[in-house]
Amino acid sequence: MNNSMETGENTHKFYCMGIVTLEKKYYETWDMAMPNDFKKTALYHLKPVGTGTVHAESLTSYVARLAEAHGVLTGTLVVEEIIPVLGKNYLRKIVNRGGKGFSDCAVSLNGIGSGAADFINAMGKLTENKDLKYHTLITWGKILPTKSLLRKERAWCPQCYEEWENSSKVIYDPLIWYVWDVEVCNKHLVRLQTKCHHCNKCLPILNRYTKPGYCSFCNGWLGRILTCSTENKYSDWDVWRAREVGRVIAASLLRDTPNKQHVFVSIRELIKRFSGDNIQSFAKKVGIPKVTLWDWVKEKNMPTITGLLKISYSTEIPLLSIVTGCSENILVSTLIKEPIRSASNRRKPKNVNVSVIKTTMESFLDSDEFTTVSVSCVAKKVGFDRRLLYKYFPDTCKAISSKYMYNKKLCKKMRLKSLSESVRCTAIELLEKGIYPSTRQVELCIGSGVLREIDIRQAWHQTVKDFIPDDKSIF
């Protein structure tokens, strides 16, 4: 026995038909000496991947990998270990209620709010990892608004998954994949996928079965090499966004807590540098609404990350320099790129053929078939804005509107008369059956909510008053 322990051998006995056989198995030897800095933790002290790099692991990915390291489902780890440490009663209620309530809450865990901060503290207590805040965007919480910051579903690069699998590396989800503005992988320059190619479902950020590299619904492998060229189309704008966001994430470990004043000062300096303090001119150059830019200059609102990326792209100034107030890069840059135009830009006005539109509108006015058509409906049918019709044909529009309102009132009157008669008949039928015609009984026969209207309720009151005698003993 002593020799077996020294050589790392382990002897197992197998009993088969009364005969004892011995089989020797060899295992790796372990150093059982206690480390000097040993500290007991509730959960395994798993190191997050890529701390302080462009591809730093996201906090939700770390939670899923930690669950896998303990051999349990992600949902089990969250419910049994993490939520009790968080001490949030509303999370307990969400879990007990079931459904996808916690999945919806998990969207913010990689972000900048109090939910992310609480989760970081809880995971720090359980694992003794002090660097988890660098795997969220919380470092930049004072200079970025939550609006349009993070995705609501998972996104991934299939080629990254495939590459890590083939080289036996850790499979995880980088934080950069969860940023709303990042649409391409900055390593392989392919578009991020947002639907499982096995079941065609969008995947939640974190749910009971979340596992990096696999679908949380069908458990299908998400890594593959894209061959369709249409799926991989990207622009310089897409590549710029991915690169600049990656640099900001990588700088989380190296920077002190950024100040929002740096951002405001940078924007004002850029406007002065490129447009001579002309806000309207600068807004046009970078493709941002003038009113929005004005609010940023006056420090009424914090700039969105999309807006900052537009400024960065158009001026060719690194996003990191803008958010940290690095004036050296601002002063030496020149504006050379075309602005990013949004899809909501104003379209060119249509040519207005007054005679044709007038003829069409008069045909609606004269026809009995279109008595219930409003001016808005007419505007849609002729293909012009309602305000434009009122501008060029005010009399015709007023006539159409008057006819529409008259018909609308007539229809309402007929409907109320019909419902009142129906309530009266129903109440009488209930009385004949020996049932008191309460509002509940009447609505069970006619429809829920009918007696909420004052006119219908008055008809019910009158019917009860007319047909119920003073002696109510039969009821």
PDB file of N, CA, C and O in Angstrom, residues 415-424 427 436-443 446-466:
ATOM      1  N   ARG A 415     -75.350  52.668 -33.203  1.00  0.00           N
ATOM      2  CA  ARG A 415     -74.749  51.617 -32.382  1.00  0.00           C
ATOM      3  C   ARG A 415     -75.292  51.656 -30.958  1.00  0.00           C
ATOM      4  O   ARG A 415     -75.626  50.610 -30.385  1.00  0.00           O
ATOM      5  N   LEU A 416     -75.409  52.857 -30.386  1.00  0.00           N
ATOM      6  CA  LEU A 416     -75.929  52.983 -29.030  1.00  0.00           C
ATOM      7  C   LEU A 416     -77.392  52.530 -28.954  1.00  0.00           C
ATOM      8  O   LEU A 416     -77.804  51.886 -27.977  1.00  0.00           O
ATOM      9  N   LYS A 417     -78.162  52.874 -29.981  1.00  0.00           N
ATOM     10  CA  LYS A 417     -79.561  52.458 -30.009  1.00  0.00           C
ATOM     11  C   LYS A 417     -79.677  50.950 -30.061  1.00  0.00           C
ATOM     12  O   LYS A 417     -80.500  50.344 -29.349  1.00  0.00           O
ATOM     13  N   SER A 418     -78.834  50.323 -30.889  1.00  0.00           N
ATOM     14  CA  SER A 418     -78.857  48.871 -31.020  1.00  0.00           C
ATOM     15  C   SER A 418     -78.432  48.186 -29.718  1.00  0.00           C
ATOM     16  O   SER A 418     -79.061  47.220 -29.273  1.00  0.00           O
ATOM     17  N   LEU A 419     -77.378  48.701 -29.078  1.00  0.00           N
ATOM     18  CA  LEU A 419     -76.913  48.108 -27.831  1.00  0.00           C
ATOM     19  C   LEU A 419     -77.915  48.317 -26.704  1.00  0.00           C
ATOM     20  O   LEU A 419     -78.119  47.424 -25.864  1.00  0.00           O
ATOM     21  N   SER A 420     -78.533  49.493 -26.646  1.00  0.00           N
ATOM     22  CA  SER A 420     -79.536  49.767 -25.607  1.00  0.00           C
ATOM     23  C   SER A 420     -80.709  48.800 -25.722  1.00  0.00           C
ATOM     24  O   SER A 420     -81.214  48.276 -24.716  1.00  0.00           O
ATOM     25  N   GLU A 421     -81.153  48.564 -26.942  1.00  0.00           N
ATOM     26  CA  GLU A 421     -82.238  47.611 -27.168  1.00  0.00           C
ATOM     27  C   GLU A 421     -81.824  46.198 -26.785  1.00  0.00           C
ATOM     28  O   GLU A 421     -82.613  45.432 -26.216  1.00  0.00           O
ATOM     29  N   SER A 422     -80.572  45.867 -27.082  1.00  0.00           N
ATOM     30  CA  SER A 422     -80.066  44.540 -26.734  1.00  0.00           C
ATOM     31  C   SER A 422     -79.996  44.358 -25.223  1.00  0.00           C
ATOM     32  O   SER A 422     -80.332  43.288 -24.700  1.00  0.00           O
ATOM     33  N   VAL A 423     -79.545  45.409 -24.505  1.00  0.00           N
ATOM     34  CA  VAL A 423     -79.489  45.350 -23.038  1.00  0.00           C
ATOM     35  C   VAL A 423     -80.901  45.188 -22.459  1.00  0.00           C
ATOM     36  O   VAL A 423     -81.120  44.398 -21.533  1.00  0.00           O
ATOM     37  N   ARG A 424     -81.856  45.924 -23.004  1.00  0.00           N
ATOM     38  CA  ARG A 424     -83.238  45.851 -22.519  1.00  0.00           C
ATOM     39  C   ARG A 424     -83.814  44.448 -22.725  1.00  0.00           C
ATOM     40  O   ARG A 424     -84.408  43.887 -21.805  1.00  0.00           O
ATOM     41  N   ALA A 427     -82.097  41.965 -20.301  1.00  0.00           N
ATOM     42  CA  ALA A 427     -82.585  42.117 -18.924  1.00  0.00           C
ATOM     43  C   ALA A 427     -83.962  41.481 -18.763  1.00  0.00           C
ATOM     44  O   ALA A 427     -84.251  40.829 -17.747  1.00  0.00           O
ATOM     45  N   TYR A 436     -81.826  37.922 -11.369  1.00  0.00           N
ATOM     46  CA  TYR A 436     -81.712  39.370 -11.268  1.00  0.00           C
ATOM     47  C   TYR A 436     -80.776  39.888 -12.360  1.00  0.00           C
ATOM     48  O   TYR A 436     -79.635  39.398 -12.504  1.00  0.00           O
ATOM     49  N   PRO A 437     -81.195  40.876 -13.166  1.00  0.00           N
ATOM     50  CA  PRO A 437     -80.384  41.356 -14.298  1.00  0.00           C
ATOM     51  C   PRO A 437     -79.270  42.330 -13.861  1.00  0.00           C
ATOM     52  O   PRO A 437     -79.299  43.521 -14.190  1.00  0.00           O
ATOM     53  N   SER A 438     -78.332  41.830 -13.087  1.00  0.00           N
ATOM     54  CA  SER A 438     -77.216  42.676 -12.653  1.00  0.00           C
ATOM     55  C   SER A 438     -76.317  42.992 -13.857  1.00  0.00           C
ATOM     56  O   SER A 438     -76.429  42.383 -14.928  1.00  0.00           O
ATOM     57  N   THR A 439     -75.417  43.956 -13.635  1.00  0.00           N
ATOM     58  CA  THR A 439     -74.512  44.321 -14.735  1.00  0.00           C
ATOM     59  C   THR A 439     -73.646  43.130 -15.152  1.00  0.00           C
ATOM     60  O   THR A 439     -73.356  42.950 -16.336  1.00  0.00           O
ATOM     61  N   ARG A 440     -73.267  42.342 -14.171  1.00  0.00           N
ATOM     62  CA  ARG A 440     -72.428  41.175 -14.478  1.00  0.00           C
ATOM     63  C   ARG A 440     -73.188  40.149 -15.309  1.00  0.00           C
ATOM     64  O   ARG A 440     -72.674  39.607 -16.289  1.00  0.00           O
ATOM     65  N   GLN A 441     -74.451  39.884 -14.936  1.00  0.00           N
ATOM     66  CA  GLN A 441     -75.255  38.916 -15.678  1.00  0.00           C
ATOM     67  C   GLN A 441     -75.531  39.402 -17.097  1.00  0.00           C
ATOM     68  O   GLN A 441     -75.483  38.629 -18.053  1.00  0.00           O
ATOM     69  N   VAL A 442     -75.808  40.694 -17.225  1.00  0.00           N
ATOM     70  CA  VAL A 442     -76.102  41.242 -18.559  1.00  0.00           C
ATOM     71  C   VAL A 442     -74.853  41.177 -19.442  1.00  0.00           C
ATOM     72  O   VAL A 442     -74.932  40.806 -20.623  1.00  0.00           O
ATOM     73  N   GLU A 443     -73.695  41.536 -18.881  1.00  0.00           N
ATOM     74  CA  GLU A 443     -72.467  41.521 -19.668  1.00  0.00           C
ATOM     75  C   GLU A 443     -72.018  40.108 -20.027  1.00  0.00           C
ATOM     76  O   GLU A 443     -71.349  39.906 -21.037  1.00  0.00           O
ATOM     77  N   ILE A 446     -74.101  39.650 -23.173  1.00  0.00           N
ATOM     78  CA  ILE A 446     -73.843  40.546 -24.311  1.00  0.00           C
ATOM     79  C   ILE A 446     -72.362  40.665 -24.628  1.00  0.00           C
ATOM     80  O   ILE A 446     -71.939  40.564 -25.776  1.00  0.00           O
ATOM     81  N   GLY A 447     -71.565  40.901 -23.604  1.00  0.00           N
ATOM     82  CA  GLY A 447     -70.133  41.104 -23.826  1.00  0.00           C
ATOM     83  C   GLY A 447     -69.537  41.932 -22.708  1.00  0.00           C
ATOM     84  O   GLY A 447     -70.198  42.827 -22.160  1.00  0.00           O
ATOM     85  N   SER A 448     -68.315  41.642 -22.344  1.00  0.00           N
ATOM     86  CA  SER A 448     -67.661  42.332 -21.235  1.00  0.00           C
ATOM     87  C   SER A 448     -67.419  43.804 -21.566  1.00  0.00           C
ATOM     88  O   SER A 448     -67.009  44.155 -22.670  1.00  0.00           O
ATOM     89  N   GLY A 449     -67.701  44.679 -20.592  1.00  0.00           N
ATOM     90  CA  GLY A 449     -67.417  46.099 -20.738  1.00  0.00           C
ATOM     91  C   GLY A 449     -68.473  46.910 -21.455  1.00  0.00           C
ATOM     92  O   GLY A 449     -68.302  48.127 -21.641  1.00  0.00           O
ATOM     93  N   VAL A 450     -69.572  46.272 -21.856  1.00  0.00           N
ATOM     94  CA  VAL A 450     -70.600  46.990 -22.617  1.00  0.00           C
ATOM     95  C   VAL A 450     -71.248  48.084 -21.781  1.00  0.00           C
ATOM     96  O   VAL A 450     -71.490  49.204 -22.257  1.00  0.00           O
ATOM     97  N   LEU A 451     -71.501  47.816 -20.515  1.00  0.00           N
ATOM     98  CA  LEU A 451     -72.211  48.756 -19.657  1.00  0.00           C
ATOM     99  C   LEU A 451     -71.318  49.869 -19.109  1.00  0.00           C
ATOM    100  O   LEU A 451     -71.766  50.655 -18.265  1.00  0.00           O
ATOM    101  N   ARG A 452     -70.085  49.948 -19.542  1.00  0.00           N
ATOM    102  CA  ARG A 452     -69.222  51.035 -19.105  1.00  0.00           C
ATOM    103  C   ARG A 452     -69.621  52.365 -19.748  1.00  0.00           C
ATOM    104  O   ARG A 452     -69.366  53.434 -19.196  1.00  0.00           O
ATOM    105  N   GLU A 453     -70.235  52.299 -20.929  1.00  0.00           N
ATOM    106  CA  GLU A 453     -70.685  53.517 -21.594  1.00  0.00           C
ATOM    107  C   GLU A 453     -71.922  54.064 -20.889  1.00  0.00           C
ATOM    108  O   GLU A 453     -72.846  53.319 -20.544  1.00  0.00           O
ATOM    109  N   ILE A 454     -71.953  55.376 -20.698  1.00  0.00           N
ATOM    110  CA  ILE A 454     -73.009  56.020 -19.905  1.00  0.00           C
ATOM    111  C   ILE A 454     -74.397  55.777 -20.511  1.00  0.00           C
ATOM    112  O   ILE A 454     -75.353  55.437 -19.808  1.00  0.00           O
ATOM    113  N   ASP A 455     -74.516  55.926 -21.839  1.00  0.00           N
ATOM    114  CA  ASP A 455     -75.825  55.772 -22.487  1.00  0.00           C
ATOM    115  C   ASP A 455     -76.353  54.353 -22.329  1.00  0.00           C
ATOM    116  O   ASP A 455     -77.562  54.154 -22.095  1.00  0.00           O
ATOM    117  N   ILE A 456     -75.497  53.367 -22.450  1.00  0.00           N
ATOM    118  CA  ILE A 456     -75.926  51.968 -22.324  1.00  0.00           C
ATOM    119  C   ILE A 456     -76.304  51.660 -20.882  1.00  0.00           C
ATOM    120  O   ILE A 456     -77.279  50.951 -20.616  1.00  0.00           O
ATOM    121  N   ARG A 457     -75.533  52.211 -19.953  1.00  0.00           N
ATOM    122  CA  ARG A 457     -75.828  51.978 -18.531  1.00  0.00           C
ATOM    123  C   ARG A 457     -77.160  52.623 -18.136  1.00  0.00           C
ATOM    124  O   ARG A 457     -77.906  52.071 -17.313  1.00  0.00           O
ATOM    125  N   GLN A 458     -77.465  53.778 -18.704  1.00  0.00           N
ATOM    126  CA  GLN A 458     -78.753  54.416 -18.437  1.00  0.00           C
ATOM    127  C   GLN A 458     -79.911  53.565 -18.953  1.00  0.00           C
ATOM    128  O   GLN A 458     -80.969  53.474 -18.309  1.00  0.00           O
ATOM    129  N   ALA A 459     -79.705  52.934 -20.093  1.00  0.00           N
ATOM    130  CA  ALA A 459     -80.739  52.033 -20.625  1.00  0.00           C
ATOM    131  C   ALA A 459     -80.964  50.848 -19.689  1.00  0.00           C
ATOM    132  O   ALA A 459     -82.099  50.401 -19.481  1.00  0.00           O
ATOM    133  N   TRP A 460     -79.889  50.346 -19.104  1.00  0.00           N
ATOM    134  CA  TRP A 460     -80.009  49.237 -18.144  1.00  0.00           C
ATOM    135  C   TRP A 460     -80.753  49.689 -16.896  1.00  0.00           C
ATOM    136  O   TRP A 460     -81.646  48.991 -16.402  1.00  0.00           O
ATOM    137  N   HIS A 461     -80.404  50.865 -16.363  1.00  0.00           N
ATOM    138  CA  HIS A 461     -81.092  51.395 -15.182  1.00  0.00           C
ATOM    139  C   HIS A 461     -82.585  51.552 -15.435  1.00  0.00           C
ATOM    140  O   HIS A 461     -83.432  51.180 -14.584  1.00  0.00           O
ATOM    141  N   GLN A 462     -82.949  52.086 -16.586  1.00  0.00           N
ATOM    142  CA  GLN A 462     -84.354  52.316 -16.913  1.00  0.00           C
ATOM    143  C   GLN A 462     -85.114  51.003 -17.021  1.00  0.00           C
ATOM    144  O   GLN A 462     -86.267  50.891 -16.583  1.00  0.00           O
ATOM    145  N   THR A 463     -84.457  49.989 -17.605  1.00  0.00           N
ATOM    146  CA  THR A 463     -85.107  48.682 -17.744  1.00  0.00           C
ATOM    147  C   THR A 463     -85.369  48.066 -16.388  1.00  0.00           C
ATOM    148  O   THR A 463     -86.468  47.538 -16.130  1.00  0.00           O
ATOM    149  N   VAL A 464     -84.381  48.118 -15.486  1.00  0.00           N
ATOM    150  CA  VAL A 464     -84.558  47.562 -14.130  1.00  0.00           C
ATOM    151  C   VAL A 464     -85.674  48.306 -13.399  1.00  0.00           C
ATOM    152  O   VAL A 464     -86.507  47.709 -12.713  1.00  0.00           O
ATOM    153  N   LYS A 465     -85.712  49.612 -13.574  1.00  0.00           N
ATOM    154  CA  LYS A 465     -86.737  50.443 -12.918  1.00  0.00           C
ATOM    155  C   LYS A 465     -88.129  50.134 -13.440  1.00  0.00           C
ATOM    156  O   LYS A 465     -89.123  50.125 -12.692  1.00  0.00           O
ATOM    157  N   ASP A 466     -88.226  49.860 -14.747  1.00  0.00           N
ATOM    158  CA  ASP A 466     -89.538  49.617 -15.364  1.00  0.00           C
ATOM    159  C   ASP A 466     -90.097  48.241 -15.047  1.00  0.00           C
ATOM    160  O   ASP A 466     -91.323  48.086 -14.901  1.00  0.00           O
TER     161      ASP A 466
END
